[in-house]
Coordinates of C-alpha atoms and ligand atoms in Angstrom, one line a residue:
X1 CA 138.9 91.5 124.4
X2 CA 137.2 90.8 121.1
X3 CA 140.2 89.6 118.3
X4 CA 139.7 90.3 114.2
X5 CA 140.7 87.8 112.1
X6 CA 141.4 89.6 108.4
X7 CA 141.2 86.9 105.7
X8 CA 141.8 86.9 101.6
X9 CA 138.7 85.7 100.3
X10 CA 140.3 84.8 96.8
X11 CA 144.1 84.5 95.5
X12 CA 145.7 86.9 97.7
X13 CA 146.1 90.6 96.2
X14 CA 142.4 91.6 97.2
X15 CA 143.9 95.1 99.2
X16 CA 144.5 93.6 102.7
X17 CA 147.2 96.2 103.4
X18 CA 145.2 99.0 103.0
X19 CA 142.2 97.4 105.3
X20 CA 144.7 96.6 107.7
X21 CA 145.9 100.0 108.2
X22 CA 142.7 101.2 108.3
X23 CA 141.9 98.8 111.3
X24 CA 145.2 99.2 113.3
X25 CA 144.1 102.8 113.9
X26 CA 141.5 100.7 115.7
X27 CA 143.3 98.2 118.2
X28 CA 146.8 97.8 120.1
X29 CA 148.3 94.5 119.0
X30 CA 148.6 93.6 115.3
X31 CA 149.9 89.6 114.4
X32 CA 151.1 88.3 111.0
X33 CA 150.6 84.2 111.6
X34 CA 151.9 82.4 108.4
X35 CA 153.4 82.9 105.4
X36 CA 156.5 85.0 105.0
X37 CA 157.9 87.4 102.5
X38 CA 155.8 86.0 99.8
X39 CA 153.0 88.7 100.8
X40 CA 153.3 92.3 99.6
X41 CA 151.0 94.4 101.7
X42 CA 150.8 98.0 99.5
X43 CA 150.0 101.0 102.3
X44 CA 149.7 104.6 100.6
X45 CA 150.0 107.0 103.2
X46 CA 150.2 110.7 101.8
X47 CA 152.9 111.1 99.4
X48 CA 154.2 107.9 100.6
X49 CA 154.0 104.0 99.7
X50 CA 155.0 100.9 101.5
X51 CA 155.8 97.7 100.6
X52 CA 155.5 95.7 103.6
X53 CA 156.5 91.8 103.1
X54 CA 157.4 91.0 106.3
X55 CA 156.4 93.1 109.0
X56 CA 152.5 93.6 109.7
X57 CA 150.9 96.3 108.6
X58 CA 150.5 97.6 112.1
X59 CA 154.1 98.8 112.0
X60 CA 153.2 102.2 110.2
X61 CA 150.8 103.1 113.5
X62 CA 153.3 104.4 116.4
X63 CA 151.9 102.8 119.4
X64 CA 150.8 99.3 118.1
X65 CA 152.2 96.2 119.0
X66 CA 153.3 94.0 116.3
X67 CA 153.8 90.2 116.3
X68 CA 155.5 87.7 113.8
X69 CA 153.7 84.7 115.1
X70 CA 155.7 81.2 115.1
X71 CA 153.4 79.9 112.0
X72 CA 155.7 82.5 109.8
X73 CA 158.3 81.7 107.8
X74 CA 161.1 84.3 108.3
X75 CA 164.2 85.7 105.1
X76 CA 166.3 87.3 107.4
X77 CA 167.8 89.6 104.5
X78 CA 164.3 90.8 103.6
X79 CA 163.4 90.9 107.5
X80 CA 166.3 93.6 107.5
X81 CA 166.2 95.4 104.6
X82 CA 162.1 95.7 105.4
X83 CA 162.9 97.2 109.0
X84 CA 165.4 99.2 107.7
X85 CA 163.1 101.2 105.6
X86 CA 160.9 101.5 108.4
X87 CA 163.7 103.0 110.6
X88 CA 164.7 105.3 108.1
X89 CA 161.0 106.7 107.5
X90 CA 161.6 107.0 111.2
X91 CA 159.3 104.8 112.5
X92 CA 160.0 103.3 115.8
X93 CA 159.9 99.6 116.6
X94 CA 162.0 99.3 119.8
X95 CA 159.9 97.8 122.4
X96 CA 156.5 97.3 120.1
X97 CA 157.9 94.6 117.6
X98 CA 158.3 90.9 118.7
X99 CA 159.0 88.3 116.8
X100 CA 158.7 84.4 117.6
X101 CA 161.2 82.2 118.7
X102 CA 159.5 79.2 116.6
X103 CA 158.8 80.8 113.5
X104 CA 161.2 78.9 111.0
X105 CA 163.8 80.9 108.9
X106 CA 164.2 80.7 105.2
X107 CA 167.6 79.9 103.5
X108 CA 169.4 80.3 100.6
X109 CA 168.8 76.5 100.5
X110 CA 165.1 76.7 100.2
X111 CA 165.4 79.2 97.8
X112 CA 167.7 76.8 95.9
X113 CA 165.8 74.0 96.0
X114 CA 162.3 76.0 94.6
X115 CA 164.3 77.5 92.1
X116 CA 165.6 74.3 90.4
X117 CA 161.6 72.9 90.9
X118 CA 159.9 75.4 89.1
X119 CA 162.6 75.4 86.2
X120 CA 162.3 71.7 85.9
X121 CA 158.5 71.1 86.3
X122 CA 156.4 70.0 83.8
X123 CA 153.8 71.9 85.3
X124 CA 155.1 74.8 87.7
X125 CA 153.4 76.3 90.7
X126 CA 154.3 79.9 89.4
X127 CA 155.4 80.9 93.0
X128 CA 157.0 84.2 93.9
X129 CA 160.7 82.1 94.5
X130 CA 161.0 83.6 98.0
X131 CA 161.8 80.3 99.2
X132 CA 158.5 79.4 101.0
X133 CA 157.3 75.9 100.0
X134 CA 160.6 74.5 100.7
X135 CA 160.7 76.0 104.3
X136 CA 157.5 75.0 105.0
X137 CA 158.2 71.6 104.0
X138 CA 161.7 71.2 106.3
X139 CA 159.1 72.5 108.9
X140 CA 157.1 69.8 108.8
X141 CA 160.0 67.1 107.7
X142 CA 161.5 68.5 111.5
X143 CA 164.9 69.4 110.1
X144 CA 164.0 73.2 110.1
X145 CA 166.2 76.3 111.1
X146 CA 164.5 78.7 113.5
X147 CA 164.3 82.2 114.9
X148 CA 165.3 80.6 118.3
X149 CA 168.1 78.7 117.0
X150 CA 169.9 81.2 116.2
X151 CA 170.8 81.6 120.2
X152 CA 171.8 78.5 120.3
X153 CA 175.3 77.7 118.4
X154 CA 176.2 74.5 119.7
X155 CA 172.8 73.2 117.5
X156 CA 173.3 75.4 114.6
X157 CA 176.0 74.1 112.4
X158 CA 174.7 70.6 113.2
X159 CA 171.2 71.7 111.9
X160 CA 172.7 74.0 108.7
X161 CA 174.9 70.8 108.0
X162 CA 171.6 69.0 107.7
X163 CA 169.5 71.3 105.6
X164 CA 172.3 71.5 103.1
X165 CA 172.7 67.9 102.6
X166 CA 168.7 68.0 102.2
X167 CA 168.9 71.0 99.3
X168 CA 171.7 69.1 98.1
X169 CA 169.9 65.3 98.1
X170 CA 166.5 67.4 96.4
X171 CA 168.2 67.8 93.6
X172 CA 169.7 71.6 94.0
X173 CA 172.9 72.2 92.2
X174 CA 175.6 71.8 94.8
X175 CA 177.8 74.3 93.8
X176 CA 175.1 77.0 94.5
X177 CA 174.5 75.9 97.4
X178 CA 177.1 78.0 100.1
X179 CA 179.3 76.3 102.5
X180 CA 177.3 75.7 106.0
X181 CA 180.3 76.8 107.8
X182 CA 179.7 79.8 105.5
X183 CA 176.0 80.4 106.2
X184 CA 176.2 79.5 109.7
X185 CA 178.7 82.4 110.2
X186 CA 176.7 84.6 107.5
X187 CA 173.8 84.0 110.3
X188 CA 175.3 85.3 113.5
X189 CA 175.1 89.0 112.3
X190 CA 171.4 88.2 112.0
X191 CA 171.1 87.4 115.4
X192 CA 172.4 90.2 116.9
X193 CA 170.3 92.4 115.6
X194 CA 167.3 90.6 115.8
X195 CA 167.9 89.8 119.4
X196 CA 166.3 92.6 120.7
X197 CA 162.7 91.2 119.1
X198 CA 162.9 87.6 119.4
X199 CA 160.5 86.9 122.5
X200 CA 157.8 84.2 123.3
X201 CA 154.8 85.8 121.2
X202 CA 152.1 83.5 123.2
X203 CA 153.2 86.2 126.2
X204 CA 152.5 88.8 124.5
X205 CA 149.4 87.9 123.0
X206 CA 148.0 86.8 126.3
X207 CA 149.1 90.0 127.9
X208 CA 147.1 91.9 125.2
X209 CA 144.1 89.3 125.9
X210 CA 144.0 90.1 129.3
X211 CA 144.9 93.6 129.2
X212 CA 141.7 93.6 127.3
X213 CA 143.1 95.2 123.6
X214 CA 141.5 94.7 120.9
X215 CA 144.1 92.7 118.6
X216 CA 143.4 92.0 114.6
X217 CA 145.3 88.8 113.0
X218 CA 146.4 90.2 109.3
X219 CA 146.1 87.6 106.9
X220 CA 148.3 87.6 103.7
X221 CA 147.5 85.4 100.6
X222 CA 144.3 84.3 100.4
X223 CA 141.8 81.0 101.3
X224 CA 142.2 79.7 97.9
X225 CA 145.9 79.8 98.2
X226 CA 145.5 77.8 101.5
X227 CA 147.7 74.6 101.2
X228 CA 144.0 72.9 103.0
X229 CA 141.2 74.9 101.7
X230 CA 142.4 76.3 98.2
X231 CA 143.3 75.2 94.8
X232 CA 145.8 72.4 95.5
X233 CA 148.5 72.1 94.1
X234 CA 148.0 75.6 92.6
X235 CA 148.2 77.3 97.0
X236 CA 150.9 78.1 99.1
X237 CA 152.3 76.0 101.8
X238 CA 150.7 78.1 104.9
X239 CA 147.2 77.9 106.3
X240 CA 145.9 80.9 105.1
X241 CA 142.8 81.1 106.5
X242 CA 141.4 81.9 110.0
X243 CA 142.1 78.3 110.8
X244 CA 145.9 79.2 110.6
X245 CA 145.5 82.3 113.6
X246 CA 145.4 79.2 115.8
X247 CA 148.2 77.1 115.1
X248 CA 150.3 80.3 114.0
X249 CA 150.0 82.3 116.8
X250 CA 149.0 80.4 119.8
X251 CA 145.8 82.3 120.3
X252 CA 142.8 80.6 121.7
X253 CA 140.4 79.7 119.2
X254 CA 137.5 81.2 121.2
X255 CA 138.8 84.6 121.5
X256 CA 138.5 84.9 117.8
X257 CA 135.3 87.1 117.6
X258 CA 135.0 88.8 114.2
X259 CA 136.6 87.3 110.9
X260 CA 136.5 89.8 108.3
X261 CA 136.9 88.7 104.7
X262 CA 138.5 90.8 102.2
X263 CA 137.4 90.5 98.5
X264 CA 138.1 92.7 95.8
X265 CA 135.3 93.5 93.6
X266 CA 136.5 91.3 91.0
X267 CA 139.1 88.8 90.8
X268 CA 142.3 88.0 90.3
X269 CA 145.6 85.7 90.2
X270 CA 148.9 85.4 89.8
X271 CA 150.8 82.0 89.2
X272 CA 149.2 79.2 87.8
X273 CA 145.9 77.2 88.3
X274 CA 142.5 77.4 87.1
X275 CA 140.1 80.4 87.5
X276 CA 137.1 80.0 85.7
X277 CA 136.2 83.4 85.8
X278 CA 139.2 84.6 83.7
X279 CA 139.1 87.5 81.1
X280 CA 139.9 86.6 77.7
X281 CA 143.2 88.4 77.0
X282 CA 142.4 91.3 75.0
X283 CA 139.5 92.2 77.7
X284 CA 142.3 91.6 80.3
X285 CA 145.3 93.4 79.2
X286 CA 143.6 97.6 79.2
X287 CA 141.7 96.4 82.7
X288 CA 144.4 95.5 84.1
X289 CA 146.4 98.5 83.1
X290 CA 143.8 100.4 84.5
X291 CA 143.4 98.3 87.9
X292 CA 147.0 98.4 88.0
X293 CA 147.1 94.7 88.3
X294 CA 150.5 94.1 88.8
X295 CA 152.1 91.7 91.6
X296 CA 153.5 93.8 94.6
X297 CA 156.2 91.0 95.6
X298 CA 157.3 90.1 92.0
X299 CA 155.8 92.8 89.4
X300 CA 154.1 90.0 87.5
X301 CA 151.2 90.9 85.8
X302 CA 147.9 89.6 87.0
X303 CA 145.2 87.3 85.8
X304 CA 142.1 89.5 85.8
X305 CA 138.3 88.1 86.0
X306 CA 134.8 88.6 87.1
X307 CA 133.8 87.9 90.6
X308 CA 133.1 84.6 91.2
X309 CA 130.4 84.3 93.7
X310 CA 130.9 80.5 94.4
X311 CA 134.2 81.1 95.8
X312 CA 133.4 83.9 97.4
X313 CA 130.7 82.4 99.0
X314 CA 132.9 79.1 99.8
X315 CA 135.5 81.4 101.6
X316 CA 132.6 82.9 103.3
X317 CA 132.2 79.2 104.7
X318 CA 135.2 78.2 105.7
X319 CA 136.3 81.0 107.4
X320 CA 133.0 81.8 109.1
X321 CA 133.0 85.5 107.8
X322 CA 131.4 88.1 110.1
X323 CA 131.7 90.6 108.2
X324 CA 133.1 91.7 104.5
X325 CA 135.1 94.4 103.1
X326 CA 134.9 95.2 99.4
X327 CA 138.1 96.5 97.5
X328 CA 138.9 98.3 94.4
X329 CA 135.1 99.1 93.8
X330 CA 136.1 102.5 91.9
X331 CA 138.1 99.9 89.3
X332 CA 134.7 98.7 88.0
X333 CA 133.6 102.5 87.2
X334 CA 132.0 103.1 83.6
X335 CA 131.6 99.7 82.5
X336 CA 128.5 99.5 81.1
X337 CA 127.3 95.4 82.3
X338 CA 129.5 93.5 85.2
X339 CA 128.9 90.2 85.7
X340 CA 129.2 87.9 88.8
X341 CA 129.3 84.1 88.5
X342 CA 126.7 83.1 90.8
X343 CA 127.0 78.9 90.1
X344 CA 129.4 76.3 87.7
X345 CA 128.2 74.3 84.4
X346 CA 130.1 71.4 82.8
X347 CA 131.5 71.5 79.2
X348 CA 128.3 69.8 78.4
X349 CA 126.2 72.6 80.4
X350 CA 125.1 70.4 82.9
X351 CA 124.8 72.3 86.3
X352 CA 127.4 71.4 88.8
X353 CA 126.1 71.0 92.7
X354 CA 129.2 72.8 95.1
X355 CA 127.7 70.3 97.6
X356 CA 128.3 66.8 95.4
X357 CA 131.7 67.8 93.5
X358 CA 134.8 69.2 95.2
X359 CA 134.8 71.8 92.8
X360 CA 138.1 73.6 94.2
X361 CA 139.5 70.1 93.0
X362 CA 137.6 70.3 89.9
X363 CA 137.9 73.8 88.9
X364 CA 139.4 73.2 85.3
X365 CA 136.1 71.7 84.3
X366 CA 133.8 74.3 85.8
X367 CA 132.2 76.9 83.4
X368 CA 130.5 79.9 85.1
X369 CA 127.2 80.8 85.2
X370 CA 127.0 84.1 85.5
X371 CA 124.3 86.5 86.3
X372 CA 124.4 90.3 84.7
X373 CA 123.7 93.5 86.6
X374 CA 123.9 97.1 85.0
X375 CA 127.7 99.1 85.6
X376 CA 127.5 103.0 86.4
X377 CA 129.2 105.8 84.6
X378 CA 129.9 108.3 87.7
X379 CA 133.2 107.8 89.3
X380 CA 133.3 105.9 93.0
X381 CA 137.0 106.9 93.8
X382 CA 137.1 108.8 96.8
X383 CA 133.6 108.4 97.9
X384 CA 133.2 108.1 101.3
X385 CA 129.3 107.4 101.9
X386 CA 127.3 105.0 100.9
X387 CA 124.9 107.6 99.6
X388 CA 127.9 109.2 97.9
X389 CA 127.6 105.8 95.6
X390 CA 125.8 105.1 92.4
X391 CA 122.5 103.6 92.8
X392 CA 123.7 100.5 90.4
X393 CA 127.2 100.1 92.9
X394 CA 124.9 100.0 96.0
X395 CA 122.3 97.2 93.8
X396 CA 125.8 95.2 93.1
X397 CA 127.2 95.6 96.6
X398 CA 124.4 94.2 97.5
X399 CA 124.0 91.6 95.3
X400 CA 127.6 90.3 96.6
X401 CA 126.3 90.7 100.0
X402 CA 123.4 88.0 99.3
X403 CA 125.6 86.1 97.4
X404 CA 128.2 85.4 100.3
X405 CA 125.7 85.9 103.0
X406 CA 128.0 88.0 104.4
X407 CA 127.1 91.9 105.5
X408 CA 129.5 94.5 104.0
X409 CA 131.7 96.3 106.4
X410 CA 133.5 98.8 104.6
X411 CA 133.9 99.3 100.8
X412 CA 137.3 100.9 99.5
X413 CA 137.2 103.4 96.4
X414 CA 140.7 104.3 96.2
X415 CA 144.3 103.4 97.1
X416 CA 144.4 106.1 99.6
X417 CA 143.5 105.8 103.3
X418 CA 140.9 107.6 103.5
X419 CA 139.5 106.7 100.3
X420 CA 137.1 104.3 102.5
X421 CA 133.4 103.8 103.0
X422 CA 132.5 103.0 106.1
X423 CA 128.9 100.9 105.7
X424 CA 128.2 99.2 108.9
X425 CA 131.0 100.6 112.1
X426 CA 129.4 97.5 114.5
X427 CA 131.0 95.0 112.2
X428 CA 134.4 96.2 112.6
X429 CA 136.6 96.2 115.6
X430 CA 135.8 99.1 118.3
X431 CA 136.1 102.3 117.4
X432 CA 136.9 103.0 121.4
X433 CA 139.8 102.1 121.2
X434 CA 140.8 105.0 118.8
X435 CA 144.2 105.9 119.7
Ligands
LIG501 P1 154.5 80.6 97.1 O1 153.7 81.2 98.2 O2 155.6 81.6 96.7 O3 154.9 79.2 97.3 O4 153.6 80.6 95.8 C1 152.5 79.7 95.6 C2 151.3 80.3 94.9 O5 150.8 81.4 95.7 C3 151.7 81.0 93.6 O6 150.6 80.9 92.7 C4 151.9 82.5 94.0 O7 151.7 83.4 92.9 C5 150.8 82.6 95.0 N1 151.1 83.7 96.0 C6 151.9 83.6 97.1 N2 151.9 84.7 97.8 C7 151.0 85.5 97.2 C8 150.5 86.8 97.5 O8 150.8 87.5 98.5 N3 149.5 87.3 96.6 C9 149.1 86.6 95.6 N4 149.5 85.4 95.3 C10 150.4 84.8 96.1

């Protein structure tokens, strides 16, 4: 009963989605454990795209169970609007979607409340405004709204009277904040329909466990958004990494077999913080057009860079990687040198020891040192065999392998599913369980 953890290795973006719905084909129970509708998880599937935000990935392969574990932080609006498209693509959830009782829901008061903190900051975050931080944070504070609540009025308005007084006392402009008579009642429509859903998640996970499925956790962000491991204060307010499968999902940390690290094969960002890696802009702005480098949640353009190889090799760390899946190869096609930053200098180009600074603290000060390998001028998109691949993409497929100390899984050369290279089949989850 062997469970997949699938972790961002950078700043979210890296082509999870895709990875995921590769793998789902591969295992019966498929469990989103933090975040919320900040994620945008991009599926192509023939002549049609997804934008899942919400729901995992799982929920495009009939016959897998899909879980919303309790470390999630839930928008009911997008929660319906998101299963709505699914129904009408007539996809069936009844029975195969659960979604737990814990997880907390986002308001239109945390949205409020982020809102009037990134407008007045004198140095934003750059988050997507889906309300996140702020639910996260009435989470923890223990004033928080949740999926379970819902079924329980005599709480409710007591508990939407209190997180209105809180968006009102953190400086949100009270008259756009609604009534909580209003929201309360705005909710109950909510619950109905989500009713049929809600159920203790820890059940069903340890049913699959025992029933001996495979089951893969689908990250969203990435470790160096992770509000412990990342760029702080520059992360979101989840545990992104496979530490967060734990305490979002009620899964025992042993049955956590293989943790699968998605990277793309360069790098990029959206929001603020440091990236040392960066493009300057006018190298940016036609790769990024190319990449098609634009946010899947909030259509912002993003921050485009070499691959750094000291984060990579940090996420590698912290997450224990098994195994590693490069994205987006085919984006790095015809350019004649890539680089990869393989260590950090100071200003003063003094070497910088990952093991003596907190670089992820320090990150503004760290130059990269980067190391040069030739590019290749045949296309990659499509290709489906590692032999199918130029020599000088295999030598810099490689070369990332060494540098995270991490054996490559699967490369992907394409936005399509099948656009996939499968380089080593034992790293991945079983291919017995096919369905
Ligand atoms: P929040 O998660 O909306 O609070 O945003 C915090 C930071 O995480 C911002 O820099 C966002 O741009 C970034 N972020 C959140 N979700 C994603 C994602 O799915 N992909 C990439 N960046 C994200």
């Amino acid at each position: 009963m062997p469970v997949s953890a699938l972790i961002g290795c950078q700043w979210g973006d890296e082509g999870k989605g895709k990875i995921v719905d590769i793998l789902s084909a591969r295992v019966g129970l498929v469990a989103r454990y933090q975040g919320g509708a900040n994620a945008g998880h991009t599926v192509v599937i023939g002549e049609e795209t997804y934008i899942l935000h919400l729901l995992p990935v799982g929920i495009l392969r009939p016959g897998v169970t899909c879980v919303l574990g309790n470390g999630m932080v839930i928008d009911l609006d997008s929660l319906e609007e998101e299963l709505e498209a699914i129904h009408s693509c007539r996809i069936d959830t009844a029975g195969r979607l659960f979604i737990s009782p814990r997880a907390h829901l986002v308001l239109s008061y945390h949205k409020a409340v982020e809102k009037q903190r990134e407008l007045s900051a004198s140095k934003p975050i750059g988050t997507t405004l889906r309300g996140i931080g702020p639910a996260y944070e009435t989470k923890a504070a223990r004033i928080g709204l949740r999926v379970g609540d819902l079924y329980r009025p005599q709480d409710l308005m007591a508990r939407v009277e209190s997180l209105h007084d809180w968006a009102a006392t953190t400086g949100a402009p009270r008259d756009e904040l609604a009534s909580p008579r209003g929201l309360a009642a705005s909710l109950a429509p909510h619950a109905e329909k989500l009713r049929p859903f809600v159920r203790d998640v820890r059940i069903t996970v340890q049913e699959a466990l025992s029933h001996g499925s495979e089951l893969l956790l689908e990250g969203a962000q990435g470790t160096l958004l992770d509000l412990d491991h990342g760029t702080y204060p520059f992360v979101t307010s989840s545990s992104t990494s496979v530490g967060g499968t734990v305490s979002g999902l009620a899964i025992p940390p042993t049955s956590v077999t293989r943790a699968i690290g998605v990277t793309k094969a360069y790098t990029t960002r959206v929001g603020e913080g440091p990236f040392p890696t960066q493009f300057d802009e006018a190298f940016a702005e036609p790769f990024r057009t190319r990449a098609a480098e634009f946010g899947a949640t909030t259509g912002r353009p993003r921050r485009c860079g070499w691959l750094d190889g000291v984060l990579l090799r940090y996420a590698a760390e912290v997450n224990g990687l098994t195994a590693l899946v490069v994205t987006k190869l085919d984006v790095l096609d015809g350019m004649e040198t890539l680089k990869i930053a393989t260590s950090y200098a100071s200003a003063s180009g003094d070497s910088i020891d990952p093991n003596e600074v907190d670089v992820l603290a320090e990150l503004d000060q760290c130059r990269p040192v980067y190391e040069e390998l030739p590019g290749w001028t045949e296309p990659t998109t499509g290709a489906t065999r590692v032999e199918d691949l130029p020599a000088n993409a295999r030598a810099y497929l490689k070369r990332v392998s060494e540098i995270a100390g991490v054996p490559i899984a699967m490369v992907s050369t394409g936005h399509r599913r099948d656009q996939i290279v499968v380089v080593n089949d034992e790293l991945l989850p079983a291919r017995a369980a096919v369905r």
